[in-house]
């Protein structure tokens, strides 16, 4: 190359032509740079949608997020009451917190200019510190599609409706190992569910144990405060699932089915013996009597026996389980399953005196005086009647009576066309049992289908099996023939009147809409109540009963110090898990009272 | 007369050096007789941090290994996870990934224009190219929500689909950059100052290059056709039409010419990727990240970054966190053993000039 | 990938099998061949690969701490630019005082890798010359990439927490306090971390 390279000297000078061109730069702050629609800037949290699950805080790999209490946000079931606060000095705007937020309340915004002389200002609470500018500036968000929360439940395999009605075989088949692991791994372990479980089971922990492929530990954790998990795994009302963080955009974790999986994998294994049969404390010489072998009584019996108490249960019927045996149909909870669990209890020393009705076969006072403490788990045995004419006819009966007979191994003539009255789980159970007995079944319910208190899965199950549901129907009279045999049900149509106080709409009978449905029997399922006639009158005065239930404190203690009560006859939630929780709490209180 | 040997410390804070590192020079007069690379000023222990972070959390760390070009790290990390786990990636995601990688390459080369010319004292070039790079960053902002750290390519695909209007904007930007490259030629490649500085300086011996582990433009600048995109194709590079340039010479000038060619090629690859990109899914969603486990196994994956082969060696023990992620960037070889060797006998003024031509970058030496 | 497409890979493996005692070996996938050998075989295998099999390029070298087994696994990754194959040569040594041969006379850049592994894991390479300090400076704790070096613990001891964040609550505990749930100790390892 020549020393004097003309082109090489002139070419760069052509750059001068750029002079006078419009500059590429902009003048800040006169013209502010507009951030893109996906910009990952400062956080914004819709505080009302946030449930304080803390998933943002656990995914943040910079530990930038704290969950803190904020004035005006009280915790409630399904909401911890905590809200995220971001340390903007640590945040790297990866937006993982946004991607894993199950409700979608947490977002990033276009706002990115944040200057302050005080480092403490970097700690700020999205949604509070940018209340005004936040919402309209939202840029990076996660919707159901992009979110890293897994909103779809692993479907449960079950028998088809037309196969199901052929027999009382269990309808739900249970998860296999692969399905269970997959379902368990959806859980974000926030633990909000534990507050809604009446028994406060250690849900995130046992689910995590399943996810980590340790089913034995899962079962151990479950047995810590629930001795009837196989039953709960099949029929629990699962209040926990109602508040699962995933419900905000998808399906709750199948907590119940996972519990069922944990109990079923250990079915015949040695491990179950070790788990249900841990170190039993040495006998302490205290005698406890329990009335009723329903879930509350059994639970109290089991944990008291483990703690070294001498436990005797008095049960009026031939089988243990109370309503879970005589009420819940066998296609949901097979008899063997329940018997096995009761067997475990007997094996650790719980004595059950069957066919012994307190107040008839044995005196209440005698039991009371001979025991250091008494627990009553007597349930609600007496069904309510509809209170309309014709109920004394042959063919008009109550659901719990009908189920009691069928579950007890007997049978009852109901004919081939049945009307079931009510909208709860008991109504559905009676209807589905009647279907299995070959009847054509219609459920008559006062309100709309969406108002039915029964579990949605139960309603769907019933429909699959061919049960008809007639909503907005008000029964007026049961009609019979000369022989006193039911032939029909007179009912009227109802319209829904909005409640001015904002409650659910009320049904109002439409004038002149009466019709008659031809039926062979009418099954009422509108509720039960307790029968406390076994308590002598002089003692009844000292035991406070309100609206048909024993009044108990948080220790399940009645107004008589030695007397405890739980289950349907003492709580308002009236399901198995509440009964179990009551039994467990009573155990702790009895232990405290007697062993101090 | 023997000249006295003086010790000179270049860095760790020095405008001619990318990032914080130091080269300890023994000089006689203006000539380097011995060079020693000292790193450690940027050691953040990323590989250690990943031992305590789950598979998803670790993904947000890797981009920080390279500021100018984070995307090959994201892509490598994701592909290693996918290889061990056996996770499928949708075809569309693969095209988006390729497009992102090529955009990143363009942005990096634009920055390199600045660094290479700046270390020769030609500052206008850098003002232009870094300014133009901002238009690529605008694209990244639209696409990923971030200008520098994109955190966009992640295991299973990419984080979001192309936003509305992206294709047009990207094509417009490509046209613009392509036009500007002619201006750059006049300013830099036709500039006799640059030519004089670059030719015959920092020569890598062709026979030794492969054996020494030289990669990327420096290797191709020795006349060896080697490019991961061709040799061990990943994503959809085997479905795109492009050529690997190679030129004999081995000096700073040849390396610059290679880059000059490749930036045009990348513009073309972006166009191809946008053109051939199929519809459909852009992401094969991972399970709940807290409980996401990867089967035991290991993988070694590579990408061709703007500076050469980037390799990730990853090991899983079956848990929800990586057992080991070992990152090997091109500078690991270029910045230590090769650099120390090349600098011997060079002029002090050429040290950072040579470093820029090798693309030494301390964060990938020490991670 | 069909069988005959993996010809070259299989060929290499057969060759190595004939020549050396391999503890394990496999064609992992196209372009990836893996062999496991004893430490004393490292130099012969690497030399053979370089001189006789055209694995002339040294692509990577890494170390994994298998603390449960009391062993380090060191992997050498070579590259054959003609056949386009990566060969993994793996070996295991004791965590306590395992020594490996230095190979920087085969590939000079291996020196950098070995220095890093020596510093980060504490593995000695026989005959390795090069400054002891590489990435770390004035480090007086155990080699930090060993798995028993607990980063969180180190941070806790070395740095203070920024004041003003003490009011942070753990969601699980906070909700638990509102109920009478008693979480047994053995279950806590399954709580969220
Ligand atoms: C049809 C039906 C379906 C149901 N389905 C579900 C369900 O799916 N999930 C769910 O969680 N819950 C369900 N329940 C509710 C659940 O069965 C009850 O909430 C639960 O069984 C209540 O338990 P408990 O301990 O209070 O007593 P109960 O189960 O009512 O048992 C009381 C026991 O005490 C005995 N007893 C009563 N008086 C005396 C006495 N004087 N002497 C001796 N023994 C006596 C009774 O014979 C009975 O065995 C259902 C109930 C019914 C009726
Ligand atoms: S954006 Fe990333 S770093 Fe910032 S708070 Fe969210 S998770 Fe943490």
PDB file of C-alpha atoms in Angstrom, chain A residues 52-53 63 66-67 69 75-76 79-80 85 87 90 119 123 188-189 195 200 202 204-205 208-209 212 214 217 224 585 588, chain C residues 161-172 174-176 178-184 186-193:
ATOM      1  CA  UNK A  52     -51.087 -13.380  49.543  1.00  0.00           C
ATOM      2  CA  UNK A  53     -50.011 -16.886  48.560  1.00  0.00           C
ATOM      3  CA  UNK A  63     -34.979 -12.695  47.496  1.00  0.00           C
ATOM      4  CA  UNK A  66     -41.151  -9.934  51.291  1.00  0.00           C
ATOM      5  CA  UNK A  67     -44.669 -10.811  52.283  1.00  0.00           C
ATOM      6  CA  UNK A  69     -48.984  -7.151  56.578  1.00  0.00           C
ATOM      7  CA  UNK A  75     -56.604 -12.352  56.332  1.00  0.00           C
ATOM      8  CA  UNK A  76     -59.499 -14.648  55.652  1.00  0.00           C
ATOM      9  CA  UNK A  79     -56.249 -15.075  51.650  1.00  0.00           C
ATOM     10  CA  UNK A  80     -53.285 -14.868  53.955  1.00  0.00           C
ATOM     11  CA  UNK A  85     -43.282  -5.790  48.950  1.00  0.00           C
ATOM     12  CA  UNK A  87     -36.913  -4.446  47.265  1.00  0.00           C
ATOM     13  CA  UNK A  90     -32.455  -6.374  44.491  1.00  0.00           C
ATOM     14  CA  UNK A 119     -32.182   3.863  49.699  1.00  0.00           C
ATOM     15  CA  UNK A 123     -38.549  -0.931  49.452  1.00  0.00           C
ATOM     16  CA  UNK A 188     -47.407 -24.328  45.012  1.00  0.00           C
ATOM     17  CA  UNK A 189     -47.286 -25.195  48.735  1.00  0.00           C
ATOM     18  CA  UNK A 195     -57.020 -22.804  57.223  1.00  0.00           C
ATOM     19  CA  UNK A 200     -56.142 -28.152  59.559  1.00  0.00           C
ATOM     20  CA  UNK A 202     -50.847 -30.546  56.837  1.00  0.00           C
ATOM     21  CA  UNK A 204     -48.854 -28.783  51.446  1.00  0.00           C
ATOM     22  CA  UNK A 205     -46.509 -31.109  53.263  1.00  0.00           C
ATOM     23  CA  UNK A 208     -45.068 -32.356  48.549  1.00  0.00           C
ATOM     24  CA  UNK A 209     -44.152 -35.758  49.945  1.00  0.00           C
ATOM     25  CA  UNK A 212     -41.139 -36.136  45.926  1.00  0.00           C
ATOM     26  CA  UNK A 214     -42.298 -40.511  49.284  1.00  0.00           C
ATOM     27  CA  UNK A 217     -44.050 -39.914  54.580  1.00  0.00           C
ATOM     28  CA  UNK A 224     -50.748 -36.932  62.333  1.00  0.00           C
ATOM     29  CA  UNK A 585     -59.508 -31.224  69.546  1.00  0.00           C
ATOM     30  CA  UNK A 588     -56.026 -32.580  73.184  1.00  0.00           C
TER      31      UNK A 588
ATOM     32  CA  UNK C 161     -28.883  -7.973  56.100  1.00  0.00           C
ATOM     33  CA  UNK C 162     -30.233  -4.728  54.831  1.00  0.00           C
ATOM     34  CA  UNK C 163     -32.239  -3.166  57.657  1.00  0.00           C
ATOM     35  CA  UNK C 164     -35.921  -2.485  57.124  1.00  0.00           C
ATOM     36  CA  UNK C 165     -37.068  -5.912  55.996  1.00  0.00           C
ATOM     37  CA  UNK C 166     -37.519  -7.563  59.378  1.00  0.00           C
ATOM     38  CA  UNK C 167     -41.300  -7.423  59.130  1.00  0.00           C
ATOM     39  CA  UNK C 168     -41.389 -10.087  56.411  1.00  0.00           C
ATOM     40  CA  UNK C 169     -43.646 -13.015  57.206  1.00  0.00           C
ATOM     41  CA  UNK C 170     -43.671 -16.617  56.092  1.00  0.00           C
ATOM     42  CA  UNK C 171     -47.074 -17.247  54.534  1.00  0.00           C
ATOM     43  CA  UNK C 172     -47.387 -20.832  55.729  1.00  0.00           C
ATOM     44  CA  UNK C 174     -48.585 -16.840  59.316  1.00  0.00           C
ATOM     45  CA  UNK C 175     -51.704 -18.755  58.299  1.00  0.00           C
ATOM     46  CA  UNK C 176     -50.835 -21.575  60.649  1.00  0.00           C
ATOM     47  CA  UNK C 178     -54.349 -18.273  62.864  1.00  0.00           C
ATOM     48  CA  UNK C 179     -55.389 -21.899  63.435  1.00  0.00           C
ATOM     49  CA  UNK C 180     -54.527 -24.501  66.039  1.00  0.00           C
ATOM     50  CA  UNK C 181     -52.551 -26.589  63.552  1.00  0.00           C
ATOM     51  CA  UNK C 182     -49.418 -28.131  65.021  1.00  0.00           C
ATOM     52  CA  UNK C 183     -47.022 -29.143  62.293  1.00  0.00           C
ATOM     53  CA  UNK C 184     -44.881 -32.069  63.420  1.00  0.00           C
ATOM     54  CA  UNK C 186     -40.734 -34.616  60.590  1.00  0.00           C
ATOM     55  CA  UNK C 187     -43.140 -32.962  58.165  1.00  0.00           C
ATOM     56  CA  UNK C 188     -41.294 -29.675  57.993  1.00  0.00           C
ATOM     57  CA  UNK C 189     -38.829 -30.827  55.391  1.00  0.00           C
ATOM     58  CA  UNK C 190     -41.754 -30.924  53.003  1.00  0.00           C
ATOM     59  CA  UNK C 191     -42.844 -27.359  53.685  1.00  0.00           C
ATOM     60  CA  UNK C 192     -42.062 -24.911  50.952  1.00  0.00           C
ATOM     61  CA  UNK C 193     -38.587 -23.550  50.826  1.00  0.00           C
TER      62      UNK C 193
END
